[in-house]
Amino acid sequence: MIEVQISTQEFLKAAKKHSNTSLTKAEFQINNLVNIRLPFAKLDMSKPHIMGVINITPDSFYKNSQIHNLNKLKKSYYEMINNGASIIDIGGESSRPGAEKVSIIEEKNRVFDPIKHLKNCKGASLISLDSRNLSTMKTCHKIGVDIFNDITAFKERNKIEFISKTASPIIIMHMQKEPKNMQISPKYSFAPIDIYKFFSKKIINLTEAGVKKSNIVVDPGIGFGKTLSDNLNLLKYLPLFHVLGVPILIGASRKSLIAELTIHDYKLRGKNKKKIIPSKRLSGSIAFAIHANMCGVQILRTHDVFETNQALICQKSLYL
Amino acid sequence: MAFVKKTRYLLAPPYCSSVETFISPILSSPSEVPDGLKLAGGWRCFNNLRVLQKKKII
C-alpha cells in the first residue's frame, strides 16, 4: 500500500485525465467529505458533542463508571449534563475484553428502572442504550430511549427491521469476534481500510433496509478486537471515515491502549512498570479526545465529561 | 499487516481497475486554510488529501 499527499484539485485532475468514471467516483468521495451532516437525534453535527458513559454493571473495566443505585445515578447524570454532555450512554452488559454475555433478563433488570428514572428527570439530555440485544432495545424504546448503540453493528436482520420501523438513530460499532474472545489474535490487512470497507457495506445494507443515512453514526471500535498497532492506525487515519458521509464517534476513554503505550515508554527508559490501571489513564484519554476533535470527529464517548469538555474549550480557544 | 509506504507518485490513476483508492483529508483549522473546503460543514477544513492505493488482487 502506498500513501501520497496531494491537493484536492490535483487528485480530481488525475481522475479526470483517466476517465469520466474515475472523475465521478472522485467527486462523489469529495462531496461526501464536504456535505453538511444532517442533525443526528436532533443534535447539530457541525460541532463536537460529548457522550458520557454510565455503566449499570458490576464488572465494567473502569470501576468509577459503575453505578448501582438511583441516587448516585441521578447525581452522575446531572453532573455529566451540567459539564457538557449532550448524550448519556447507558449499558447493562460489560463489553470489556473477556467479558461473558449476561442474560437478557438480567440486562433489562439493570437498565430499565435507571433509564425510566432519567427520562423523567428535568432538563433531560439524550439517552442512548448500549446494548446488542433486540429485546432490550424494544423494551427501552417503549420508555423513550433516543439512540441505540450496538457493538455488533446491528448484525441481525430483525434488529435492522426494528430500527428501520421505529426510525431510531443508531451507532454502529466495528468489532472483530465477541468481547469474550476479541483480543485473541485479531487480524487485519490494514485496520483503517478493512474497517472503512466494513462500514461502507454496512451503510448500504442499512439504507437498503429503510434506515435513513442521517440516523447512522459509525464507531470504529477502538479496543474491540484490535492490537495496539491497529488502534493507533485507526486513530492516525480517522479522517478517512468522513468519506462514509456520516458522523463519527470515538471512544478511547480509559482504554488499555493508553496503558500499553505508557508501559512501553517505561520500558524504553529502562524502568519496570507492569500495570497502568484504568483510573490512571485520564491524561491519555484526553490526548486522544483532542486528537479526535482535530480529526473532525462529531461525538466523543468518555467517562470524564468535565475534563474532556474543559480540554475541548481550551483547544478551541487556540486553534479552531 | 500491510505496510504503508509514503511516496511522491500515485501507483495508478485514482479508481482505475488495477488499484483500490482511498482518500483521507489532511485537516486544519479554518484560519490555517482560509480557502479550504469545510469538512462536513463543521469546524475543520482541508485543501490536501492523503491518497492510499493498493494493487487489486486479481
Coordinates of C-alpha atoms in Angstrom, one line a residue:
Chain A
M1 CA 0.0 0.0 0.0
I2 CA 1.3 3.5 -0.8
E3 CA 0.4 6.9 0.5
V4 CA 0.7 10.1 -1.4
Q5 CA -0.1 13.6 -0.2
I6 CA -1.7 15.6 -3.0
S7 CA -4.1 18.6 -3.3
T8 CA -7.8 18.0 -3.9
Q9 CA -7.5 19.8 -7.2
E10 CA -4.6 17.6 -8.4
F11 CA -6.5 14.5 -7.3
L12 CA -9.6 15.5 -9.3
K13 CA -7.4 16.4 -12.3
A14 CA -5.7 12.9 -12.2
A15 CA -9.1 11.2 -12.0
K16 CA -10.4 13.3 -14.9
K17 CA -7.4 12.5 -17.0
H18 CA -8.0 8.8 -16.6
S19 CA -11.8 8.5 -17.3
N20 CA -15.1 10.0 -16.6
T21 CA -16.0 7.1 -14.3
S22 CA -12.9 7.9 -12.2
L23 CA -13.8 11.5 -12.0
T24 CA -17.4 10.7 -11.0
K25 CA -16.1 8.4 -8.2
A26 CA -13.5 11.1 -7.1
E27 CA -16.2 13.8 -7.0
F28 CA -18.6 11.5 -5.1
Q29 CA -16.0 10.9 -2.4
I30 CA -15.0 14.6 -2.1
N31 CA -18.7 15.5 -1.9
N32 CA -19.1 13.0 0.9
L33 CA -16.4 14.8 2.8
V34 CA -17.8 18.3 2.3
N35 CA -21.6 17.6 2.5
I36 CA -23.2 19.0 5.7
R37 CA -24.3 16.2 8.0
L38 CA -28.0 16.3 8.9
P39 CA -28.8 16.5 12.6
F40 CA -28.4 13.2 14.4
A41 CA -31.1 12.6 17.1
K42 CA -31.7 16.4 16.7
L43 CA -28.1 17.2 17.6
D44 CA -26.3 19.7 15.3
M45 CA -23.4 17.7 13.8
S46 CA -21.5 20.8 12.7
K47 CA -20.0 20.9 16.2
P48 CA -18.5 18.3 18.5
H49 CA -20.6 16.6 21.2
I50 CA -19.7 14.7 24.3
M51 CA -21.3 11.4 25.2
G52 CA -21.0 10.5 28.9
V53 CA -20.8 6.8 29.9
I54 CA -22.8 5.3 32.7
N55 CA -22.5 1.5 33.3
I56 CA -25.1 -0.2 35.4
T57 CA -22.9 -3.3 35.7
P58 CA -20.8 -4.9 38.4
D59 CA -17.9 -5.7 36.1
S60 CA -17.2 -2.9 33.6
F61 CA -13.4 -2.3 33.2
Y62 CA -13.5 1.2 34.8
K63 CA -14.9 0.8 38.2
N64 CA -15.7 4.5 38.6
S65 CA -18.2 4.3 35.8
Q66 CA -20.2 1.6 37.5
I67 CA -23.4 2.8 39.2
H68 CA -25.5 0.7 41.5
N69 CA -28.2 3.0 43.0
L70 CA -30.7 5.6 41.7
N71 CA -29.4 8.4 43.8
K72 CA -25.8 8.0 42.5
L73 CA -27.2 7.6 39.0
K74 CA -29.1 10.9 39.2
K75 CA -26.1 12.7 40.6
S76 CA -23.8 11.4 37.9
Y77 CA -26.4 12.2 35.2
Y78 CA -26.8 15.8 36.3
E79 CA -23.1 16.2 36.7
M80 CA -22.5 15.0 33.1
I81 CA -25.2 17.2 31.6
N82 CA -24.1 20.3 33.5
N83 CA -20.5 19.6 32.5
G84 CA -21.3 19.5 28.8
A85 CA -22.6 16.0 27.8
S86 CA -25.2 16.0 25.0
I87 CA -25.8 12.3 25.2
I88 CA -25.7 9.8 28.1
D89 CA -24.8 6.2 27.1
I90 CA -26.3 3.6 29.5
G91 CA -25.3 0.0 29.4
G92 CA -26.2 -3.1 31.4
E93 CA -23.7 -5.5 30.0
S94 CA -19.9 -5.1 30.1
S95 CA -18.1 -5.5 26.8
R96 CA -14.6 -5.4 28.2
P97 CA -12.2 -7.9 26.8
G98 CA -13.0 -11.4 28.1
A99 CA -16.5 -10.4 29.4
E100 CA -19.1 -13.1 29.3
K101 CA -22.6 -12.4 28.0
V102 CA -25.2 -11.6 30.6
S103 CA -28.8 -12.9 30.3
I104 CA -31.2 -10.6 28.5
I105 CA -33.5 -10.6 31.6
E106 CA -30.5 -9.5 33.8
E107 CA -29.6 -6.8 31.3
K108 CA -33.1 -5.5 31.2
N109 CA -33.4 -5.6 35.0
R110 CA -30.2 -3.5 35.2
V111 CA -31.2 -0.7 32.8
F112 CA -35.0 -0.5 32.8
D113 CA -35.5 1.5 36.1
P114 CA -32.5 3.7 35.7
I115 CA -33.5 4.8 32.1
K116 CA -37.1 5.2 33.1
H117 CA -36.0 7.3 36.1
L118 CA -33.7 9.5 34.0
K119 CA -36.3 10.0 31.3
N120 CA -38.5 11.6 34.0
C121 CA -35.7 13.9 35.2
K122 CA -35.8 17.7 34.4
G123 CA -33.7 19.0 31.6
A124 CA -33.3 15.5 30.2
S125 CA -30.5 15.0 27.7
L126 CA -30.5 12.3 25.0
I127 CA -30.2 8.8 26.4
S128 CA -28.5 6.1 24.3
L129 CA -28.8 2.4 25.1
D130 CA -25.6 0.5 24.9
S131 CA -26.9 -3.0 24.1
R132 CA -26.6 -5.7 21.5
N133 CA -30.0 -7.4 22.4
L134 CA -33.1 -6.7 20.4
S135 CA -35.4 -7.5 23.2
T136 CA -33.7 -4.9 25.5
M137 CA -33.8 -2.4 22.7
K138 CA -37.6 -2.9 22.2
T139 CA -38.2 -2.6 26.0
C140 CA -36.2 0.6 26.3
H141 CA -37.7 2.1 23.1
K142 CA -41.0 2.0 25.0
I143 CA -39.7 4.1 27.8
G144 CA -38.2 6.7 25.4
V145 CA -34.5 5.8 24.7
D146 CA -33.4 8.2 22.0
I147 CA -30.4 6.3 20.4
F148 CA -29.4 2.6 20.1
N149 CA -25.7 1.9 20.3
D150 CA -24.8 -1.6 19.3
I151 CA -21.3 -3.1 19.5
T152 CA -22.3 -5.7 17.0
A153 CA -23.4 -3.1 14.4
F154 CA -26.9 -4.4 14.1
K155 CA -25.8 -7.7 12.6
E156 CA -29.1 -9.5 12.8
R157 CA -31.9 -8.8 10.3
N158 CA -34.6 -8.5 13.0
K159 CA -32.6 -5.7 14.7
I160 CA -32.4 -3.8 11.4
E161 CA -36.1 -4.2 10.8
F162 CA -36.8 -2.8 14.3
I163 CA -34.6 0.3 13.9
S164 CA -36.0 0.9 10.4
K165 CA -39.6 0.6 11.6
T166 CA -39.0 2.9 14.6
A167 CA -36.7 5.3 12.6
S168 CA -34.3 5.3 15.6
P169 CA -30.9 6.9 15.5
I170 CA -28.2 4.3 15.8
I171 CA -24.5 3.9 16.4
I172 CA -22.9 1.1 14.6
M173 CA -19.6 -0.1 16.0
H174 CA -16.9 -2.3 14.5
M175 CA -15.7 -5.3 16.5
Q176 CA -13.9 -8.4 15.4
K177 CA -15.4 -11.6 17.1
E178 CA -17.1 -11.3 20.5
P179 CA -16.0 -9.5 23.7
K180 CA -15.1 -12.9 25.2
N181 CA -12.5 -13.7 22.5
M182 CA -12.0 -10.4 20.6
Q183 CA -8.4 -9.9 21.8
I184 CA -7.2 -13.3 20.8
S185 CA -5.1 -12.7 17.7
P186 CA -7.1 -10.0 15.9
K187 CA -6.1 -9.9 12.2
Y188 CA -6.4 -7.1 9.6
S189 CA -4.6 -6.4 6.3
F190 CA -4.7 -2.7 7.3
A191 CA -7.3 -1.9 10.0
P192 CA -8.4 1.6 8.8
I193 CA -9.1 0.3 5.3
D194 CA -10.7 -3.0 6.4
I195 CA -13.0 -1.2 8.8
Y196 CA -13.8 1.5 6.3
K197 CA -14.9 -1.2 3.8
F198 CA -16.9 -2.9 6.6
F199 CA -18.8 0.4 7.3
S200 CA -19.3 1.1 3.5
K201 CA -21.1 -2.2 3.1
K202 CA -23.0 -1.9 6.4
I203 CA -24.3 1.6 5.5
I204 CA -25.5 0.3 2.1
N205 CA -27.2 -2.7 3.8
L206 CA -28.9 -0.5 6.4
T207 CA -30.1 2.2 3.9
E208 CA -31.4 -0.5 1.6
A209 CA -33.4 -1.9 4.5
G210 CA -35.0 1.5 5.0
V211 CA -32.7 3.1 7.6
K212 CA -32.1 6.8 6.9
K213 CA -28.4 7.7 6.4
S214 CA -28.9 10.7 8.8
N215 CA -29.8 8.2 11.5
I216 CA -26.4 6.4 11.3
V217 CA -23.2 7.2 13.3
V218 CA -20.1 5.0 12.9
D219 CA -17.8 4.0 15.7
P220 CA -14.5 2.2 14.6
G221 CA -14.5 0.5 17.9
I222 CA -11.1 1.3 19.5
G223 CA -10.0 -1.7 21.6
F224 CA -12.6 -4.1 20.2
G225 CA -10.7 -6.9 18.6
K226 CA -7.7 -4.8 17.7
T227 CA -4.0 -4.8 18.6
L228 CA -2.2 -1.7 19.8
S229 CA -0.9 -1.1 16.2
D230 CA -4.4 -1.5 14.8
N231 CA -5.8 1.0 17.3
L232 CA -3.0 3.5 16.5
N233 CA -3.5 3.2 12.8
L234 CA -7.2 3.8 13.3
L235 CA -6.6 6.9 15.2
K236 CA -4.0 8.1 12.7
Y237 CA -6.3 7.6 9.8
L238 CA -9.5 8.8 11.4
P239 CA -10.4 11.4 8.7
L240 CA -10.7 8.5 6.2
F241 CA -14.0 7.6 7.8
H242 CA -15.6 11.0 6.9
V243 CA -15.7 9.7 3.3
L244 CA -18.6 7.5 4.5
G245 CA -20.7 10.6 4.7
V246 CA -22.0 10.0 8.2
P247 CA -20.9 11.4 11.7
I248 CA -18.1 9.5 13.5
L249 CA -18.0 8.5 17.2
I250 CA -14.7 7.7 19.0
G251 CA -14.4 6.1 22.4
A252 CA -10.8 5.7 23.6
S253 CA -11.6 6.7 27.1
R254 CA -9.5 4.9 29.8
K255 CA -8.9 2.0 27.3
S256 CA -5.9 -0.3 27.5
L257 CA -4.0 1.1 24.6
I258 CA -3.2 4.1 26.9
A259 CA -1.7 1.6 29.4
E260 CA 0.2 -0.3 26.7
L261 CA 1.8 3.0 25.4
T262 CA 2.7 4.1 28.9
I263 CA 4.2 0.8 29.8
H264 CA 6.2 0.8 26.6
D265 CA 7.6 4.2 27.4
Y266 CA 8.7 2.9 30.9
K267 CA 10.4 0.0 29.2
L268 CA 12.3 2.3 26.8
R269 CA 13.6 4.2 29.8
G270 CA 14.7 1.0 31.4
K271 CA 12.1 1.1 34.1
N272 CA 9.8 -1.6 35.1
K273 CA 6.1 -0.9 35.1
K274 CA 3.7 -3.8 34.7
K275 CA 0.3 -2.2 35.0
I276 CA -1.5 1.1 34.5
I277 CA -4.9 0.7 35.9
P278 CA -8.0 2.5 34.3
S279 CA -8.1 5.2 37.0
K280 CA -4.6 6.2 35.9
R281 CA -5.5 6.7 32.2
L282 CA -7.2 10.1 32.2
S283 CA -4.4 12.1 30.5
G284 CA -4.1 9.6 27.7
S285 CA -7.9 9.7 27.2
I286 CA -7.9 13.5 27.0
A287 CA -5.0 13.4 24.5
F288 CA -6.9 11.0 22.2
A289 CA -10.1 13.1 22.6
I290 CA -8.3 16.2 21.5
H291 CA -6.8 14.3 18.5
A292 CA -10.3 13.0 17.6
N293 CA -11.6 16.6 17.7
M294 CA -8.8 17.8 15.5
C295 CA -9.9 15.0 13.1
G296 CA -13.4 16.4 13.0
V297 CA -15.0 13.6 14.9
Q298 CA -18.5 14.6 15.9
I299 CA -19.1 12.5 19.1
L300 CA -16.6 11.8 21.8
R301 CA -17.6 9.0 24.2
T302 CA -16.0 9.5 27.6
H303 CA -16.1 8.6 31.2
D304 CA -14.8 12.0 32.1
V305 CA -17.2 14.7 30.8
F306 CA -15.9 17.6 32.7
E307 CA -12.2 17.0 31.9
T308 CA -12.9 16.3 28.2
N309 CA -15.1 19.4 27.8
Q310 CA -12.5 21.6 29.5
A311 CA -9.8 20.2 27.2
L312 CA -12.0 21.0 24.1
I313 CA -12.7 24.5 25.4
C314 CA -9.0 25.2 25.8
Q315 CA -8.1 23.7 22.4
K316 CA -10.8 25.7 20.7
S317 CA -9.6 28.9 22.2
L318 CA -6.2 28.4 20.4
Y319 CA -6.7 26.5 17.2
L320 CA -10.2 26.0 15.8
Chain B
M1 CA -0.3 -6.4 8.3
A2 CA 0.1 -4.1 5.3
F3 CA 3.0 -1.6 5.3
V4 CA 2.2 1.9 4.2
K5 CA 5.0 3.3 2.1
K6 CA 4.9 7.1 1.6
T7 CA 5.8 8.1 -1.9
R8 CA 5.5 11.1 -4.3
Y9 CA 3.5 9.5 -7.0
L10 CA 0.3 7.5 -7.3
L11 CA 0.5 3.9 -8.2
A12 CA -2.1 4.3 -10.9
P13 CA -4.8 6.9 -11.7
P14 CA -7.4 7.2 -9.0
Y15 CA -10.1 4.5 -9.1
C16 CA -8.7 2.7 -12.1
S17 CA -9.3 -1.0 -12.4
S18 CA -5.9 -2.2 -11.2
V19 CA -5.9 -0.4 -7.8
E20 CA -8.1 0.3 -4.9
T21 CA -8.1 4.0 -4.0
F22 CA -9.0 5.6 -0.6
I23 CA -8.8 9.2 0.4
S24 CA -8.4 10.9 3.8
P25 CA -8.5 14.7 4.2
I26 CA -5.5 16.5 5.8
L27 CA -7.3 18.7 8.3
S28 CA -6.5 22.1 9.6
S29 CA -8.3 25.0 11.3
P30 CA -10.2 27.4 9.1
S31 CA -7.7 30.1 9.9
E32 CA -4.8 28.0 8.6
V33 CA -6.6 27.2 5.2
P34 CA -8.9 30.1 4.6
D35 CA -9.6 28.9 1.0
G36 CA -10.0 25.3 2.1
L37 CA -13.1 23.1 1.8
K38 CA -15.1 22.7 5.0
L39 CA -15.3 19.2 6.3
A40 CA -18.9 18.1 6.8
G41 CA -20.0 21.7 7.4
G42 CA -18.1 21.5 10.7
W43 CA -15.1 23.1 12.3
R44 CA -12.2 21.6 10.3
C45 CA -11.0 22.4 6.8
F46 CA -8.8 20.8 4.1
N47 CA -7.1 21.5 0.8
N48 CA -5.0 18.4 0.7
L49 CA -5.6 14.7 0.8
R50 CA -3.8 11.6 1.8
V51 CA -4.4 9.1 -1.0
L52 CA -3.9 5.5 -0.2
Q53 CA -3.6 3.0 -3.1
K54 CA -3.3 -0.7 -3.0
K55 CA -2.9 -3.1 -6.0
K56 CA -6.0 -5.2 -6.5
I57 CA -5.6 -8.9 -6.2
I58 CA -6.9 -10.5 -9.4

